[in-house]
mmCIF file of C-alpha atoms in Angstrom:
data_model
loop_
_atom_site.group_PDB
_atom_site.id
_atom_site.type_symbol
_atom_site.label_atom_id
_atom_site.label_comp_id
_atom_site.label_asym_id
_atom_site.label_seq_id
_atom_site.Cartn_x
_atom_site.Cartn_y
_atom_site.Cartn_z
ATOM 1 C CA MET A 1 7.449 -18.180 2.953
ATOM 2 C CA THR A 2 7.093 -18.773 -0.817
ATOM 3 C CA GLU A 3 9.161 -21.841 -2.167
ATOM 4 C CA ASN A 4 6.722 -24.541 -2.153
ATOM 5 C CA VAL A 5 7.860 -28.139 -3.881
ATOM 6 C CA ASN A 6 4.968 -28.405 -5.911
ATOM 7 C CA TYR A 7 5.822 -25.794 -8.114
ATOM 8 C CA SER A 8 4.769 -26.955 -11.775
ATOM 9 C CA GLY A 9 7.260 -29.417 -13.657
ATOM 10 C CA ALA A 10 8.985 -30.434 -9.386
ATOM 11 C CA TYR A 11 9.149 -33.823 -10.396
ATOM 12 C CA ALA A 12 9.742 -33.672 -13.884
ATOM 13 C CA ALA A 13 13.578 -35.606 -13.328
ATOM 14 C CA MET A 14 11.117 -38.890 -11.631
ATOM 15 C CA GLY A 15 8.776 -39.313 -14.361
ATOM 16 C CA VAL A 16 6.370 -37.712 -12.577
ATOM 17 C CA ASP A 17 4.499 -35.063 -14.923
ATOM 18 C CA ASN A 18 2.869 -32.079 -12.641
ATOM 19 C CA SER A 19 2.917 -28.890 -14.877
ATOM 20 C CA VAL A 20 0.027 -26.820 -14.440
ATOM 21 C CA ARG A 21 -3.090 -27.175 -17.040
ATOM 22 C CA PHE A 22 -3.757 -23.383 -17.973
ATOM 23 C CA GLU A 23 -7.194 -24.545 -18.312
ATOM 24 C CA GLN A 24 -7.148 -26.211 -15.104
ATOM 25 C CA PHE A 25 -5.992 -23.084 -13.560
ATOM 26 C CA ARG A 26 -9.077 -20.313 -15.282
ATOM 27 C CA ASN A 27 -11.182 -22.930 -13.863
ATOM 28 C CA ASN A 28 -9.890 -23.236 -10.394
ATOM 29 C CA PHE A 29 -8.280 -18.931 -10.226
ATOM 30 C CA LYS A 30 -11.324 -17.028 -7.941
ATOM 31 C CA VAL A 31 -10.718 -13.459 -6.463
ATOM 32 C CA GLU A 32 -13.399 -13.251 -4.290
ATOM 33 C CA ILE A 33 -13.805 -9.692 -2.426
ATOM 34 C CA VAL A 34 -14.658 -9.821 0.900
ATOM 35 C CA ARG A 35 -13.882 -5.789 2.040
ATOM 36 C CA LEU A 36 -14.158 -2.097 1.140
ATOM 37 C CA GLU A 37 -13.167 1.022 2.059
ATOM 38 C CA GLU A 38 -11.523 3.850 1.271
ATOM 39 C CA ASP A 39 -8.175 2.953 2.052
ATOM 40 C CA GLU A 40 -8.486 -0.128 2.670
ATOM 41 C CA LEU A 41 -9.679 -3.893 0.389
ATOM 42 C CA GLU A 42 -9.804 -7.201 1.677
ATOM 43 C CA PHE A 43 -9.995 -9.673 -0.617
ATOM 44 C CA ASP A 44 -9.476 -14.197 -1.249
ATOM 45 C CA MET A 45 -6.866 -14.943 -4.274
ATOM 46 C CA ILE A 46 -8.123 -18.525 -4.432
ATOM 47 C CA GLY A 47 -6.491 -21.435 -6.329
ATOM 48 C CA ILE A 48 -2.629 -20.341 -7.124
ATOM 49 C CA ASP A 49 0.292 -20.058 -6.347
ATOM 50 C CA PRO A 50 2.129 -18.120 -2.993
ATOM 51 C CA SER A 51 5.088 -17.620 -5.647
ATOM 52 C CA LEU A 52 2.809 -15.471 -7.909
ATOM 53 C CA ALA A 53 0.383 -14.649 -4.358
ATOM 54 C CA ASN A 54 4.229 -13.122 -3.898
ATOM 55 C CA ALA A 55 4.801 -11.143 -6.784
ATOM 56 C CA PHE A 56 1.764 -9.833 -6.625
ATOM 57 C CA ARG A 57 2.699 -8.518 -3.002
ATOM 58 C CA ARG A 58 5.432 -7.169 -4.332
ATOM 59 C CA ILE A 59 4.325 -5.678 -7.914
ATOM 60 C CA LEU A 60 2.452 -3.670 -4.870
ATOM 61 C CA ILE A 61 4.752 -2.734 -3.012
ATOM 62 C CA ALA A 62 7.498 -1.439 -5.418
ATOM 63 C CA GLU A 63 6.172 -1.444 -9.294
ATOM 64 C CA LEU A 64 2.937 1.106 -8.985
ATOM 65 C CA PRO A 65 4.196 4.511 -9.356
ATOM 66 C CA THR A 66 2.496 7.289 -7.457
ATOM 67 C CA MET A 67 3.996 11.348 -6.763
ATOM 68 C CA ALA A 68 5.974 12.343 -4.264
ATOM 69 C CA ILE A 69 7.960 15.024 -3.511
ATOM 70 C CA GLU A 70 11.569 14.773 -4.701
ATOM 71 C CA LYS A 71 13.155 17.729 -4.694
ATOM 72 C CA VAL A 72 13.168 20.314 -1.870
ATOM 73 C CA LEU A 73 14.021 24.289 -2.421
ATOM 74 C CA ILE A 74 14.422 26.243 1.197
ATOM 75 C CA ALA A 75 14.214 29.925 0.329
ATOM 76 C CA ASN A 76 14.357 30.649 5.021
ATOM 77 C CA ASN A 77 14.633 27.403 7.568
ATOM 78 C CA THR A 78 15.734 28.808 11.346
ATOM 79 C CA SER A 79 13.572 25.854 13.099
ATOM 80 C CA ILE A 80 15.835 23.210 14.868
ATOM 81 C CA ILE A 81 15.326 20.857 12.283
ATOM 82 C CA GLN A 82 18.021 20.613 9.553
ATOM 83 C CA ASP A 83 17.422 20.965 6.115
ATOM 84 C CA GLU A 84 17.740 17.682 4.650
ATOM 85 C CA VAL A 85 15.392 15.864 7.562
ATOM 86 C CA LEU A 86 12.398 18.549 7.030
ATOM 87 C CA ALA A 87 13.412 17.501 2.859
ATOM 88 C CA HIS A 88 12.659 13.644 3.647
ATOM 89 C CA ARG A 89 10.141 14.169 6.064
ATOM 90 C CA LEU A 90 8.435 16.406 3.407
ATOM 91 C CA GLY A 91 9.202 13.593 1.096
ATOM 92 C CA LEU A 92 6.601 10.911 3.102
ATOM 93 C CA ILE A 93 3.860 13.190 2.799
ATOM 94 C CA PRO A 94 1.359 11.137 0.939
ATOM 95 C CA ILE A 95 -0.266 13.136 -2.127
ATOM 96 C CA GLU A 96 -3.978 12.773 -3.682
ATOM 97 C CA VAL A 97 -3.505 13.228 -7.346
ATOM 98 C CA ASP A 98 -3.240 10.325 -10.011
ATOM 99 C CA PRO A 99 0.008 9.483 -11.150
ATOM 100 C CA ARG A 100 -0.793 7.703 -14.195
ATOM 101 C CA LEU A 101 -1.841 11.934 -15.479
ATOM 102 C CA PHE A 102 1.679 12.878 -15.087
ATOM 103 C CA GLU A 103 4.980 11.271 -17.720
ATOM 104 C CA TYR A 104 8.322 10.012 -16.099
ATOM 105 C CA MET A 105 11.346 12.358 -15.912
ATOM 106 C CA SER A 106 14.342 11.714 -16.705
ATOM 107 C CA GLU A 107 17.485 14.034 -15.423
ATOM 108 C CA ASN A 108 17.577 15.273 -19.168
ATOM 109 C CA ASP A 109 14.599 16.651 -18.437
ATOM 110 C CA VAL A 110 12.767 20.461 -17.507
ATOM 111 C CA PRO A 111 10.293 20.325 -15.231
ATOM 112 C CA ASN A 112 7.205 21.011 -16.692
ATOM 113 C CA GLU A 113 3.485 20.490 -16.297
ATOM 114 C CA LYS A 114 3.603 17.258 -17.712
ATOM 115 C CA ASN A 115 5.811 15.424 -14.816
ATOM 116 C CA THR A 116 5.911 18.263 -12.158
ATOM 117 C CA ILE A 117 3.803 19.213 -9.364
ATOM 118 C CA VAL A 118 4.776 22.431 -7.244
ATOM 119 C CA PHE A 119 3.744 23.188 -3.737
ATOM 120 C CA LYS A 120 4.924 25.994 -1.783
ATOM 121 C CA LEU A 121 5.184 26.549 2.078
ATOM 122 C CA HIS A 122 6.133 29.890 4.458
ATOM 123 C CA ALA A 123 4.803 29.301 7.604
ATOM 124 C CA ARG A 124 6.457 31.942 10.515
ATOM 125 C CA CYS A 125 5.927 32.085 14.575
ATOM 126 C CA THR A 126 5.818 35.473 15.504
ATOM 127 C CA LYS A 127 7.114 36.602 18.891
ATOM 128 C CA GLY A 128 5.581 36.084 21.952
ATOM 129 C CA SER A 129 3.731 32.970 21.014
ATOM 130 C CA ASP A 130 2.666 30.117 21.232
ATOM 131 C CA ARG A 131 4.682 27.056 19.429
ATOM 132 C CA LEU A 132 3.821 26.884 16.677
ATOM 133 C CA ARG A 133 2.665 23.698 14.557
ATOM 134 C CA VAL A 134 2.947 22.951 10.582
ATOM 135 C CA LEU A 135 0.849 20.594 9.332
ATOM 136 C CA SER A 136 0.652 19.825 6.127
ATOM 137 C CA SER A 137 -1.992 21.926 5.001
ATOM 138 C CA GLU A 138 0.513 24.408 4.504
ATOM 139 C CA LEU A 139 1.313 22.879 1.523
ATOM 140 C CA LYS A 140 -0.272 25.154 -0.885
ATOM 141 C CA TRP A 141 -0.144 24.012 -4.681
ATOM 142 C CA LEU A 142 1.212 26.466 -6.860
ATOM 143 C CA PRO A 143 -0.998 25.389 -10.419
ATOM 144 C CA ASN A 144 1.448 27.524 -12.637
ATOM 145 C CA GLY A 145 4.861 26.479 -11.920
ATOM 146 C CA SER A 146 7.473 27.848 -9.442
ATOM 147 C CA GLU A 147 7.970 31.158 -8.529
ATOM 148 C CA LEU A 148 10.956 30.904 -7.588
ATOM 149 C CA ILE A 149 13.555 33.045 -8.827
ATOM 150 C CA LEU A 150 16.991 31.305 -10.217
ATOM 151 C CA GLY A 151 19.835 32.330 -8.805
ATOM 152 C CA THR A 152 21.765 33.465 -11.878
ATOM 153 C CA GLU A 153 18.643 34.643 -13.679
ATOM 154 C CA HIS A 154 19.106 38.173 -10.533
ATOM 155 C CA SER A 155 21.618 39.842 -12.506
ATOM 156 C CA ALA A 156 21.104 38.253 -16.001
ATOM 157 C CA SER A 157 17.382 39.207 -16.151
ATOM 158 C CA SER A 158 16.689 42.357 -17.937
ATOM 159 C CA SER A 159 13.840 44.884 -16.575
ATOM 160 C CA SER A 160 11.072 44.546 -18.764
ATOM 161 C CA ALA A 161 12.085 40.005 -19.805
ATOM 162 C CA LYS A 162 10.070 37.124 -17.453
ATOM 163 C CA PRO A 163 12.737 36.522 -14.497
ATOM 164 C CA LYS A 164 13.234 32.266 -15.242
ATOM 165 C CA THR A 165 12.344 30.485 -12.245
ATOM 166 C CA TYR A 166 13.405 25.974 -11.791
ATOM 167 C CA THR A 167 10.357 24.973 -14.284
ATOM 168 C CA SER A 168 9.175 26.016 -17.194
ATOM 169 C CA PHE A 169 4.982 25.656 -17.185
ATOM 170 C CA SER A 170 3.258 26.002 -20.722
ATOM 171 C CA CYS A 171 -0.055 26.105 -19.260
ATOM 172 C CA SER A 172 -1.258 26.230 -15.307
ATOM 173 C CA GLN A 173 -2.447 23.207 -14.590
ATOM 174 C CA ASP A 174 -5.540 23.943 -13.440
ATOM 175 C CA THR A 175 -7.001 24.643 -16.897
ATOM 176 C CA ARG A 176 -7.100 20.875 -17.216
ATOM 177 C CA PRO A 177 -10.028 19.378 -16.224
ATOM 178 C CA GLU A 178 -8.772 16.642 -14.215
ATOM 179 C CA PHE A 179 -7.456 19.526 -11.701
ATOM 180 C CA SER A 180 -10.324 22.163 -12.400
ATOM 181 C CA ASN A 181 -12.569 20.964 -9.338
ATOM 182 C CA GLU A 182 -10.350 18.949 -7.501
ATOM 183 C CA PRO A 183 -7.310 20.787 -6.954
ATOM 184 C CA ILE A 184 -3.463 19.085 -6.253
ATOM 185 C CA ALA A 185 -3.267 18.548 -2.130
ATOM 186 C CA PRO A 186 -2.049 15.665 0.270
ATOM 187 C CA LYS A 187 -3.663 13.410 1.474
ATOM 188 C CA ASP A 188 -4.675 14.099 5.230
ATOM 189 C CA VAL A 189 -3.869 17.963 6.024
ATOM 190 C CA ASP A 190 -2.789 17.288 9.781
ATOM 191 C CA ILE A 191 0.385 15.674 9.193
ATOM 192 C CA ILE A 192 3.231 17.176 11.127
ATOM 193 C CA VAL A 193 5.877 18.539 9.627
ATOM 194 C CA ALA A 194 7.501 20.609 11.743
ATOM 195 C CA LYS A 195 6.985 22.473 15.181
ATOM 196 C CA LEU A 196 8.415 26.261 15.516
ATOM 197 C CA GLY A 197 9.133 28.295 18.057
ATOM 198 C CA PRO A 198 8.562 31.656 18.607
ATOM 199 C CA GLY A 199 10.861 33.626 15.891
ATOM 200 C CA GLN A 200 11.232 31.056 13.698
ATOM 201 C CA GLU A 201 9.986 30.653 10.328
ATOM 202 C CA ILE A 202 10.294 28.473 7.550
ATOM 203 C CA GLU A 203 9.702 29.329 3.644
ATOM 204 C CA LEU A 204 10.234 26.544 1.457
ATOM 205 C CA GLU A 205 8.820 25.196 -2.401
ATOM 206 C CA ALA A 206 8.248 21.649 -2.994
ATOM 207 C CA HIS A 207 8.824 19.854 -6.397
ATOM 208 C CA ALA A 208 6.958 16.019 -6.499
ATOM 209 C CA VAL A 209 7.467 14.269 -9.885
ATOM 210 C CA LYS A 210 6.440 10.713 -10.460
ATOM 211 C CA GLY A 211 8.425 7.663 -9.063
ATOM 212 C CA MET A 212 8.172 3.821 -7.887
ATOM 213 C CA GLY A 213 8.515 2.340 -4.093
ATOM 214 C CA LYS A 214 12.263 0.872 -6.015
ATOM 215 C CA THR A 215 13.499 3.062 -5.978
ATOM 216 C CA HIS A 216 12.673 5.084 -2.528
ATOM 217 C CA ALA A 217 9.958 4.125 -0.009
ATOM 218 C CA LYS A 218 8.031 7.214 -0.590
ATOM 219 C CA TRP A 219 6.995 6.117 -4.054
ATOM 220 C CA SER A 220 5.365 3.138 -2.948
ATOM 221 C CA PRO A 221 1.585 3.210 -3.229
ATOM 222 C CA VAL A 222 0.793 1.136 -0.679
ATOM 223 C CA ALA A 223 1.243 2.195 3.761
ATOM 224 C CA THR A 224 1.394 -2.162 3.565
ATOM 225 C CA ALA A 225 0.371 -4.779 1.070
ATOM 226 C CA TRP A 226 0.077 -8.390 3.338
ATOM 227 C CA TYR A 227 -1.323 -11.914 3.140
ATOM 228 C CA ARG A 228 -1.826 -15.310 4.688
ATOM 229 C CA MET A 229 -2.875 -17.913 3.826
ATOM 230 C CA LEU A 230 -6.675 -19.067 5.069
ATOM 231 C CA PRO A 231 -6.989 -20.706 8.690
ATOM 232 C CA GLU A 232 -7.906 -24.328 8.863
ATOM 233 C CA VAL A 233 -9.593 -25.368 12.144
ATOM 234 C CA VAL A 234 -11.033 -28.790 12.091
ATOM 235 C CA LEU A 235 -12.020 -30.583 15.359
ATOM 236 C CA LEU A 236 -11.080 -34.260 15.069
ATOM 237 C CA ARG A 237 -14.015 -35.915 17.762
ATOM 238 C CA ASP A 238 -17.006 -34.404 19.085
ATOM 239 C CA ILE A 239 -16.406 -32.169 21.835
ATOM 240 C CA GLU A 240 -18.843 -31.835 24.697
ATOM 241 C CA ASP A 241 -21.037 -29.954 27.664
ATOM 242 C CA ASP A 242 -17.300 -28.943 29.610
ATOM 243 C CA GLU A 243 -14.856 -29.856 27.278
ATOM 244 C CA ALA A 244 -16.481 -27.479 24.338
ATOM 245 C CA GLU A 245 -17.733 -24.515 27.138
ATOM 246 C CA ALA A 246 -13.636 -24.529 28.202
ATOM 247 C CA LEU A 247 -12.570 -24.307 24.120
ATOM 248 C CA VAL A 248 -14.996 -21.440 23.381
ATOM 249 C CA LYS A 249 -12.761 -19.813 26.584
ATOM 250 C CA LYS A 250 -9.377 -21.145 25.517
ATOM 251 C CA CYS A 251 -9.806 -18.891 22.387
ATOM 252 C CA PRO A 252 -9.062 -15.259 22.249
ATOM 253 C CA VAL A 253 -11.035 -14.141 18.760
ATOM 254 C CA LYS A 254 -13.984 -16.627 19.595
ATOM 255 C CA VAL A 255 -13.279 -19.386 16.344
ATOM 256 C CA PHE A 256 -15.480 -21.732 18.066
ATOM 257 C CA ASP A 257 -19.131 -21.282 19.362
ATOM 258 C CA ILE A 258 -21.426 -23.754 21.005
ATOM 259 C CA GLU A 259 -24.344 -24.978 19.214
ATOM 260 C CA ASP A 260 -27.440 -26.727 21.203
ATOM 261 C CA ILE A 261 -27.586 -30.756 19.876
ATOM 262 C CA GLY A 262 -30.995 -31.380 21.886
ATOM 263 C CA LYS A 263 -31.541 -33.500 25.590
ATOM 264 C CA GLY A 264 -29.231 -30.298 27.012
ATOM 265 C CA LYS A 265 -26.422 -31.112 25.995
ATOM 266 C CA LYS A 266 -24.222 -28.982 24.065
ATOM 267 C CA ARG A 267 -21.020 -29.239 21.064
ATOM 268 C CA ALA A 268 -18.205 -26.991 19.991
ATOM 269 C CA THR A 269 -18.408 -26.173 16.218
ATOM 270 C CA VAL A 270 -16.070 -23.800 14.293
ATOM 271 C CA ALA A 271 -17.529 -20.392 13.628
ATOM 272 C CA ARG A 272 -15.072 -18.009 12.258
ATOM 273 C CA PRO A 273 -11.830 -20.237 11.337
ATOM 274 C CA ARG A 274 -11.529 -16.772 9.150
ATOM 275 C CA VAL A 275 -10.718 -14.896 12.210
ATOM 276 C CA CYS A 276 -7.941 -17.963 13.699
ATOM 277 C CA THR A 277 -4.472 -16.511 14.277
ATOM 278 C CA LEU A 278 -2.743 -19.693 14.382
ATOM 279 C CA CYS A 279 -1.942 -18.953 18.047
ATOM 280 C CA ARG A 280 -2.008 -22.164 19.523
ATOM 281 C CA GLU A 281 -3.869 -21.724 22.740
ATOM 282 C CA CYS A 282 -6.579 -24.037 21.460
ATOM 283 C CA ILE A 283 -3.438 -26.464 21.640
ATOM 284 C CA ARG A 284 -1.271 -25.513 24.304
ATOM 285 C CA GLU A 285 -2.984 -27.524 27.197
ATOM 286 C CA GLU A 286 -1.952 -31.341 27.463
ATOM 287 C CA GLY A 287 -3.840 -33.343 25.222
ATOM 288 C CA TRP A 288 -5.650 -31.088 23.345
ATOM 289 C CA ASP A 289 -3.747 -31.203 20.161
ATOM 290 C CA LYS A 290 -5.518 -34.693 19.752
ATOM 291 C CA ASN A 291 -9.251 -32.919 20.013
ATOM 292 C CA VAL A 292 -8.121 -30.249 17.398
ATOM 293 C CA ALA A 293 -5.973 -29.729 14.265
ATOM 294 C CA LEU A 294 -4.842 -26.291 12.687
ATOM 295 C CA ARG A 295 -3.790 -26.007 9.319
ATOM 296 C CA ARG A 296 -3.106 -23.770 6.206
ATOM 297 C CA VAL A 297 -5.029 -24.644 2.687
ATOM 298 C CA ASN A 298 -1.714 -23.851 0.619
ATOM 299 C CA ASP A 299 -3.781 -21.872 -2.326
ATOM 300 C CA HIS A 300 -6.133 -19.785 -0.781
ATOM 301 C CA PHE A 301 -4.499 -16.145 0.361
ATOM 302 C CA ILE A 302 -5.659 -13.859 2.107
ATOM 303 C CA PHE A 303 -4.714 -10.540 0.649
ATOM 304 C CA THR A 304 -5.016 -6.998 2.363
ATOM 305 C CA ILE A 305 -3.946 -3.865 0.960
ATOM 306 C CA GLU A 306 -3.911 0.007 2.270
ATOM 307 C CA SER A 307 -3.878 2.188 0.571
ATOM 308 C CA THR A 308 -2.147 5.486 1.086
ATOM 309 C CA GLY A 309 -4.845 7.613 -0.825
ATOM 310 C CA ALA A 310 -3.740 8.283 -4.033
ATOM 311 C CA LEU A 311 -5.500 5.635 -5.572
ATOM 312 C CA PRO A 312 -8.178 4.032 -4.417
ATOM 313 C CA PRO A 313 -7.276 0.430 -3.476
ATOM 314 C CA GLU A 314 -9.270 -1.181 -6.194
ATOM 315 C CA VAL A 315 -7.533 0.698 -8.769
ATOM 316 C CA LEU A 316 -4.776 -0.624 -7.849
ATOM 317 C CA PHE A 317 -5.632 -4.470 -7.147
ATOM 318 C CA THR A 318 -6.851 -3.448 -11.074
ATOM 319 C CA GLU A 319 -3.364 -2.194 -12.805
ATOM 320 C CA ALA A 320 -1.125 -4.735 -10.246
ATOM 321 C CA VAL A 321 -2.886 -7.346 -12.443
ATOM 322 C CA LYS A 322 -1.951 -5.247 -15.435
ATOM 323 C CA ILE A 323 1.576 -5.248 -14.093
ATOM 324 C CA LEU A 324 1.789 -8.877 -13.369
ATOM 325 C CA GLU A 325 -0.016 -9.736 -16.575
ATOM 326 C CA GLU A 326 3.089 -7.724 -18.804
ATOM 327 C CA LYS A 327 5.469 -9.862 -17.073
ATOM 328 C CA CYS A 328 4.364 -13.020 -17.263
ATOM 329 C CA GLU A 329 3.458 -12.010 -21.588
ATOM 330 C CA ARG A 330 6.959 -10.797 -21.689
ATOM 331 C CA VAL A 331 8.587 -14.521 -20.418
ATOM 332 C CA ILE A 332 6.287 -16.719 -22.522
ATOM 333 C CA THR A 333 7.400 -14.489 -25.136
ATOM 334 C CA GLU A 334 10.919 -14.809 -24.323
ATOM 335 C CA LEU A 335 10.568 -18.572 -23.861
ATOM 336 C CA SER A 336 9.235 -18.697 -27.172
#
């Protein structure tokens, strides 16, 4: 839900000025990092409108570029997986490479070292052996580009000329300092691509290009990006002794705790409101809605970014902020 009746200028027709003041927004807006891991970031965005929070989420999902396999050239596939399904599975394998180092490729561009990454995969299950699992680790980077010769070149090329392939690399990608020490490879090496039975074989070449999630989900840099409003749990009266213990037991995520107030008496407190899922278990029993109130802070959002691995989540955050800033500047320019 991103609609908000309190948006800037909502009551202008009634003579009420509720427009957002830039100075007020700048003083109130805050971003607080709560948790940062290798592929996951949790942070609080405070003092912002729901529509802007949702715009930030959509940018993370659909407008940050990554590299993903787009073209698959299959030389041999005797597995039970159809060529189209195999190509689709390969496209969804996250590739650990910075997309900012590559250019977009249009329909008229020739695949080269600046816009294309080439992988090869060759797996064979010999007769008499057990079934073979083909993993993403079998995708081997070809820094010099395609090794498959164009079909028209087999008859036209002379013995002395270099045969033409499906890419036109002017130099090897591993000569670039960014890739000399860190070869390009799938982020996760244990993703199952296919299972081969005895005598079955897969041989192919996969070309990865730069794209965005709004074109296809395989280019989305996040496994998910989501937010929720900060829960607010309020005790409407003092809940003590047996009632306090009953309230603590009601909550499945342990939002409440008990404190000793002396003279053998105990009182319930709201110890961890952030973990509340608003499941309403604490007020489900009749009469408890008069003891506990469950609310949401409408300008405090808890964001979680789960990266697929191409870029760290903190980099995705900064890149999304840049795009949001560009959009705001474009709107200001058009309005002026």
